[in-house]
PDB file of C-alpha atoms in Angstrom:
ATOM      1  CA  UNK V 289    -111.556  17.486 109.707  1.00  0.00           C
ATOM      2  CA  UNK V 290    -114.909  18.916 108.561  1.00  0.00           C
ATOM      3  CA  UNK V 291    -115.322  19.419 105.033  1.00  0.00           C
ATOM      4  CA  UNK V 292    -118.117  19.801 102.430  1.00  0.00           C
ATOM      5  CA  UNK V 293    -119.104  16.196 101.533  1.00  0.00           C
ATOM      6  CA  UNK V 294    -118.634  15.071  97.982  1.00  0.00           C
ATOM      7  CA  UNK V 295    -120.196  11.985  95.921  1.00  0.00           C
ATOM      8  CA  UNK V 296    -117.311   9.769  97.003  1.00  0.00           C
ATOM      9  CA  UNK V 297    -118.469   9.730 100.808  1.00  0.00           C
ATOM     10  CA  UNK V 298    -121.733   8.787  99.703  1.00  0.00           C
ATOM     11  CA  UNK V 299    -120.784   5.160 100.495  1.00  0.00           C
ATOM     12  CA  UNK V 300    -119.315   6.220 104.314  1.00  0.00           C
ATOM     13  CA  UNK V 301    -122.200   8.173 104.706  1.00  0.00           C
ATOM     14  CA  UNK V 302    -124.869   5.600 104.331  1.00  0.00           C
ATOM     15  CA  UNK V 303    -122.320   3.049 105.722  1.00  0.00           C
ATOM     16  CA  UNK V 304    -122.977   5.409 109.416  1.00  0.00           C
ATOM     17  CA  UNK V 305    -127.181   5.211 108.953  1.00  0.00           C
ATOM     18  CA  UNK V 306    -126.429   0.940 108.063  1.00  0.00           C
ATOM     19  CA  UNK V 307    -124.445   1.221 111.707  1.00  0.00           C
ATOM     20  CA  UNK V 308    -127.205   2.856 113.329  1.00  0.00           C
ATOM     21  CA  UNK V 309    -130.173   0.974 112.056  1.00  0.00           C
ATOM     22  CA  UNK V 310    -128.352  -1.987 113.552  1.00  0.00           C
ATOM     23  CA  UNK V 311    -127.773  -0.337 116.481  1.00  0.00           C
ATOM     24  CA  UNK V 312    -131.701   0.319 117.206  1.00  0.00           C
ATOM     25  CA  UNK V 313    -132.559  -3.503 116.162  1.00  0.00           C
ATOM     26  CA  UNK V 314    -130.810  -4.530 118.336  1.00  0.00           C
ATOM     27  CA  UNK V 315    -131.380  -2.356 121.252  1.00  0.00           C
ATOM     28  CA  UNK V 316    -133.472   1.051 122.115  1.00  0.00           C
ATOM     29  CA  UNK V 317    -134.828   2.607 118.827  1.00  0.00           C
ATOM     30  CA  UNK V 318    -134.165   6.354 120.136  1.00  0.00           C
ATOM     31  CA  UNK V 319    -133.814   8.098 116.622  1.00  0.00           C
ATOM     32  CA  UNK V 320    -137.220   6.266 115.158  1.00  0.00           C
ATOM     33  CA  UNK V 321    -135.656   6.588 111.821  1.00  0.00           C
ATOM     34  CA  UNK V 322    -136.745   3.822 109.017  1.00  0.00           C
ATOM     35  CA  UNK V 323    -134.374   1.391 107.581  1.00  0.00           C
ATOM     36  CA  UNK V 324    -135.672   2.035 103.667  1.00  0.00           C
ATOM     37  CA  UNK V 325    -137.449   5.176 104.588  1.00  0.00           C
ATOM     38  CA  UNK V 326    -136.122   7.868 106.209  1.00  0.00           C
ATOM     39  CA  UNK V 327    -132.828   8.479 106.016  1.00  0.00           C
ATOM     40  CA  UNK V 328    -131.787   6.661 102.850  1.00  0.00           C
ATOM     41  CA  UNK V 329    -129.056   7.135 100.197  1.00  0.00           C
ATOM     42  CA  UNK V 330    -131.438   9.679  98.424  1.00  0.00           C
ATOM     43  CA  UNK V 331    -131.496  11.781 101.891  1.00  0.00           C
ATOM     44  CA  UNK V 332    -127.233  11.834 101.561  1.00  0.00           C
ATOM     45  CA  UNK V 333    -127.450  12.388  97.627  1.00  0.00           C
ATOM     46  CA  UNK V 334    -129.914  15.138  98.105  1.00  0.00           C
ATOM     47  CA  UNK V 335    -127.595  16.740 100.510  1.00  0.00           C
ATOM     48  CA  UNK V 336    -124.139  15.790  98.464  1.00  0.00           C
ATOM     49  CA  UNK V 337    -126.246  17.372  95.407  1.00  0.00           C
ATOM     50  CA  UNK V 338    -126.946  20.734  96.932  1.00  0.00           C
ATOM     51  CA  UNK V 339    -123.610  21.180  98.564  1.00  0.00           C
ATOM     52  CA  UNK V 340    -125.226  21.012 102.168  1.00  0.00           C
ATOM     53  CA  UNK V 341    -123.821  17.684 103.328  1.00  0.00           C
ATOM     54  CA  UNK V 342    -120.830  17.854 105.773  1.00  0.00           C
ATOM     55  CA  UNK V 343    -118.933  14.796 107.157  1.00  0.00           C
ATOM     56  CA  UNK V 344    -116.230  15.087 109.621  1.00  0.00           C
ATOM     57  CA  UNK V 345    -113.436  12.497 108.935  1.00  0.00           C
ATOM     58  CA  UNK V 346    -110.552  11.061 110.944  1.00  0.00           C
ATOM     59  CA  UNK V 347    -107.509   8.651 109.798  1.00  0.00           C
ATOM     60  CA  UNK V 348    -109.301   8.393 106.346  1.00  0.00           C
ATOM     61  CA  UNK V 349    -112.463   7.189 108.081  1.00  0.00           C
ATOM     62  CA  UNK V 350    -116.064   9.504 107.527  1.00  0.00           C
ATOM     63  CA  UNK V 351    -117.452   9.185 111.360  1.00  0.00           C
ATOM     64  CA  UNK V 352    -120.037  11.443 111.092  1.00  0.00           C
ATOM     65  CA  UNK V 353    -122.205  13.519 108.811  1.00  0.00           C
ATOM     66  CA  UNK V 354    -124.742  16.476 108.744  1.00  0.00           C
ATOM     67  CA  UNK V 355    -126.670  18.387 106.731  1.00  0.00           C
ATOM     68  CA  UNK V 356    -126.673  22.373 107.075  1.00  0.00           C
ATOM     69  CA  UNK V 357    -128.669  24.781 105.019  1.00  0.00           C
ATOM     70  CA  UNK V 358    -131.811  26.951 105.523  1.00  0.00           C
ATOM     71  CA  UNK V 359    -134.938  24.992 104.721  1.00  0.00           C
ATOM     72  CA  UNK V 360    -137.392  25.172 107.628  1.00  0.00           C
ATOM     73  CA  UNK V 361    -140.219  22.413 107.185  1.00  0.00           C
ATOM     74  CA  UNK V 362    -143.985  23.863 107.374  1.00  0.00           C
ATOM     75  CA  UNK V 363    -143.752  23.018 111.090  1.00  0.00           C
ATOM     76  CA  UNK V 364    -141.342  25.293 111.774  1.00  0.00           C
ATOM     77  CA  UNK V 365    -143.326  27.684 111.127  1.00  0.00           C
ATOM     78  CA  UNK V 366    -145.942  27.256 113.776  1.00  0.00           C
ATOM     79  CA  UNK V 367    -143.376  26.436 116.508  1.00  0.00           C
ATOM     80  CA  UNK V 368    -143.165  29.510 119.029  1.00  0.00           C
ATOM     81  CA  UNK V 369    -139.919  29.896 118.895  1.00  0.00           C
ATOM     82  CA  UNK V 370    -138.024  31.919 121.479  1.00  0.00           C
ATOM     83  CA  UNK V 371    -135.410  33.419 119.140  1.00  0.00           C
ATOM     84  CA  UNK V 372    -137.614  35.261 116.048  1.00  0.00           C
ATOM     85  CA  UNK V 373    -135.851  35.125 113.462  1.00  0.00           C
ATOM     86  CA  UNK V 374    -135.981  35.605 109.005  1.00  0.00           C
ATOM     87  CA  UNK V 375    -135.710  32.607 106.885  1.00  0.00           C
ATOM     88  CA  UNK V 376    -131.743  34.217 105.963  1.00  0.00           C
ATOM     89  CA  UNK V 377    -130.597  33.999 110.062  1.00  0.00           C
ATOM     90  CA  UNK V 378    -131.556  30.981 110.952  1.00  0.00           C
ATOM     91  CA  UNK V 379    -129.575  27.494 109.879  1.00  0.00           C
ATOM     92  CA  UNK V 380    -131.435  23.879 110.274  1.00  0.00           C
ATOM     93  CA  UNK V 381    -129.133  20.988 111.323  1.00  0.00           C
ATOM     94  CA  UNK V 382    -130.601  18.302 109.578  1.00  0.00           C
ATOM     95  CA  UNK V 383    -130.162  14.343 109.965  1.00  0.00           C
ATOM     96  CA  UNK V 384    -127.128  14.696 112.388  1.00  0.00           C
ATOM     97  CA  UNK V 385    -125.270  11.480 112.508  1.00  0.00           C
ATOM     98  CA  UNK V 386    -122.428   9.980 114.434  1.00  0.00           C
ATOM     99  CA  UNK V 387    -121.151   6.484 113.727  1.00  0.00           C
ATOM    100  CA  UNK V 388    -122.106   4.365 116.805  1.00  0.00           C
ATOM    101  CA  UNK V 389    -118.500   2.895 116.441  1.00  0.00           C
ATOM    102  CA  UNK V 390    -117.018   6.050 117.345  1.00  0.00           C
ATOM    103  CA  UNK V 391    -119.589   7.238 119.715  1.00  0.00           C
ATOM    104  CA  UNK V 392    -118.274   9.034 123.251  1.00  0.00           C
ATOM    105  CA  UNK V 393    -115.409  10.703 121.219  1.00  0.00           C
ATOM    106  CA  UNK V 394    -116.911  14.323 121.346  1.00  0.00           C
ATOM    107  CA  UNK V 395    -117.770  13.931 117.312  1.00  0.00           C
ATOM    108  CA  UNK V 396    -121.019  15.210 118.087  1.00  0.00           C
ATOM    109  CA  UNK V 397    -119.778  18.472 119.863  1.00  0.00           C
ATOM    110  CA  UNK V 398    -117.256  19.193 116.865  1.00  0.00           C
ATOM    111  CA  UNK V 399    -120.223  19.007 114.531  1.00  0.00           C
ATOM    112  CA  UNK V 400    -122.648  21.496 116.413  1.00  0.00           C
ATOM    113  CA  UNK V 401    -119.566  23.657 117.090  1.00  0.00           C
ATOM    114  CA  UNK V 402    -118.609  23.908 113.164  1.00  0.00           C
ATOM    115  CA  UNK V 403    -122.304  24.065 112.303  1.00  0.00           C
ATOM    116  CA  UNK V 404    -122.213  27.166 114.887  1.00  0.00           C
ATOM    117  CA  UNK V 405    -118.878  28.671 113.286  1.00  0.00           C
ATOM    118  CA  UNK V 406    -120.959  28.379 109.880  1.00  0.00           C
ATOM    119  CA  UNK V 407    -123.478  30.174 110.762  1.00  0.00           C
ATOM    120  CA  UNK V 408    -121.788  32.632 112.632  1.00  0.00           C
ATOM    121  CA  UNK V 409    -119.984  33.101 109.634  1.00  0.00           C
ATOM    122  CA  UNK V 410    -122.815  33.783 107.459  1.00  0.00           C
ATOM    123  CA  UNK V 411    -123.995  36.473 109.811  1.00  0.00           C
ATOM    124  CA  UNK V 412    -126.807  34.115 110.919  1.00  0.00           C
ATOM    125  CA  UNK V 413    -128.290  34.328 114.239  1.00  0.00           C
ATOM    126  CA  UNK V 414    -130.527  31.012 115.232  1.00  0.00           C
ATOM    127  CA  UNK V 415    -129.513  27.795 114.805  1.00  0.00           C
ATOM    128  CA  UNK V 416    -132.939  25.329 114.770  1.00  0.00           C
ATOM    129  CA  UNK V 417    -132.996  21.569 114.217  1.00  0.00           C
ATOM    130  CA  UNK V 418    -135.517  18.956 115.355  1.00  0.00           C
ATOM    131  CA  UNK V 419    -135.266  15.584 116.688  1.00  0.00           C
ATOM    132  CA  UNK V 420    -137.902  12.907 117.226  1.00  0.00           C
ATOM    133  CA  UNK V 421    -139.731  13.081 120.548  1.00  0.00           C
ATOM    134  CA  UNK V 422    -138.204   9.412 122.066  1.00  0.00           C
ATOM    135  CA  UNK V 423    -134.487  10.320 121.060  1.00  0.00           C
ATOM    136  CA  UNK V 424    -133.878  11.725 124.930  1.00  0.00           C
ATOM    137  CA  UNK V 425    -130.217  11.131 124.214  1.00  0.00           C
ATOM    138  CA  UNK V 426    -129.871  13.604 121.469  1.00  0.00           C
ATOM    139  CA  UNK V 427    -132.003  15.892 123.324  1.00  0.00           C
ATOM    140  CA  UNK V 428    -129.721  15.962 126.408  1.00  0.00           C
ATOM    141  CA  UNK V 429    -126.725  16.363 123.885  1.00  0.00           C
ATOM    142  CA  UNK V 430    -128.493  19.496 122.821  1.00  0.00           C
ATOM    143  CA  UNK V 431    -129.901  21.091 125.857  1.00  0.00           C
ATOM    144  CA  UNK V 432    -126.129  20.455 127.418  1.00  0.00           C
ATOM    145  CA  UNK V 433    -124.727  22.585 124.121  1.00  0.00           C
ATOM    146  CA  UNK V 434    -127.286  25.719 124.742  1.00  0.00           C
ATOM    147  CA  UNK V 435    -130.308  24.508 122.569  1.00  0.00           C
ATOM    148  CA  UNK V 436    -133.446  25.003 124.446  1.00  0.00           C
ATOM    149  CA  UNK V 437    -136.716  23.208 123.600  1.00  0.00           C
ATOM    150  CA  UNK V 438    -139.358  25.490 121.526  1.00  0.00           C
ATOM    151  CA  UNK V 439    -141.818  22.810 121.397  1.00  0.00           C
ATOM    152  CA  UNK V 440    -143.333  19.396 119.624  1.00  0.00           C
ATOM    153  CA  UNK V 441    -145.772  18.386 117.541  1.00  0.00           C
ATOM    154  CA  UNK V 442    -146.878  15.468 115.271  1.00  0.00           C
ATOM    155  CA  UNK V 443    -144.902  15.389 111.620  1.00  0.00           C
ATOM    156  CA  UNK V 444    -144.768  14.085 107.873  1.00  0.00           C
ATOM    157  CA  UNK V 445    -140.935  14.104 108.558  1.00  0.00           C
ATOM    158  CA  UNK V 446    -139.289  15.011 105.207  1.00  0.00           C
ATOM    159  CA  UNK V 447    -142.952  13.833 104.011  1.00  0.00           C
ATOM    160  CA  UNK V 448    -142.534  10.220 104.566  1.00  0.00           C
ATOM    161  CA  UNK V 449    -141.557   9.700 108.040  1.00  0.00           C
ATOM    162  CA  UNK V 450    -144.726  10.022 110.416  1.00  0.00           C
ATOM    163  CA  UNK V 451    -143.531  11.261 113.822  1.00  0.00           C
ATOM    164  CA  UNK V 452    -143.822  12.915 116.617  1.00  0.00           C
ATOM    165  CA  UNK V 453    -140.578  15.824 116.276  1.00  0.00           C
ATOM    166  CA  UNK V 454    -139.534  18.091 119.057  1.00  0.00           C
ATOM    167  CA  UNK V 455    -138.192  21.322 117.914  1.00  0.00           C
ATOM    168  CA  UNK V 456    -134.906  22.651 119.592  1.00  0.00           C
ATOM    169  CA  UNK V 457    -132.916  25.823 118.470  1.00  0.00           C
ATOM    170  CA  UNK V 458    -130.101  27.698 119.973  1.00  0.00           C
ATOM    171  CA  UNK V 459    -129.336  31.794 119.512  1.00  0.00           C
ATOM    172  CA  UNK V 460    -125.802  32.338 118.545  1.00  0.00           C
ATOM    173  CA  UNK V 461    -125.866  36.532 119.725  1.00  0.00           C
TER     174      UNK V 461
END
């Protein structure tokens, strides 16, 4: 199930960006993220806060989260986009995470398809997100689900994460 995340998840939630940290030390680092700085209890709280965090959860157990909501970054704005769209009709996926433990399960899929259904039922139209430029596995995941790439470009990532982001959206007409 899919379902709005509240403050007791907060734990799971972090518990999933713990998992992956670990993951990356000790293997590929694909996601670039920053144990301490990017994304840290304060991302989930933020999200938990404004209502915008989701977590799917299985046998009692939070797998995976995401955070949905409107809020394009300054780069959005200069990406050349190939679905125009206002600020209302698009949706950002932000900080999509799947617990490495349950990886290969299709969680992934079941959050980009509920993130769709959301939008869809907001009357939205685009769905955007970006990912950082050396994560090739979450771009395949999202060029294989009907995202296509707008572009890249160098990033203050949620203003403390400096990366290099490519920018990936997906028209729901």
């Amino acid at each position: 199930m899919i379902r709005p995340a509240t403050a007791a998840d907060l734990d799971a939630i972090c518990a999933v960006y713990a998992e992956i940290f670990e993951k990356e030390r000790a293997g590929e680092r694909y996601t670039q993220w920053i144990e301490g700085v990017y994304p840290t209890r304060e991302t989930a709280e933020r999200g938990v806060g404004a209502g915008t965090m989701y977590v799917l959860e299985e046998g009692g157990r939070m797998d995976a989260s995401m955070i949905l909501n409107s809020f394009q970054p300054a780069e959005y704005y200069e990406m050349p986009w190939l679905y125009p769209a206002a600020d209302e009709d698009v949706l950002v996926i932000h900080t999509l995470c799947v617990s490495p433990r349950a990886s290969g399960r299709g969680l992934g899929t079941r959050m980009v398809d509920f993130a769709s259904g959301f939008a869809l039922g907001r009357g939205m139209k685009v769905i955007r997100l970006d990912t950082n430029v050396k994560n090739t596995p979450a771009q395949g995941f999202y060029l294989r689900h009907g995202f296509r790439l707008a572009g890249s470009r160098h990033s203050l990532h949620e203003g403390v994460l400096d990366t290099e982001l490519v920018y990936m959206e997906r028209s729901l007409a």
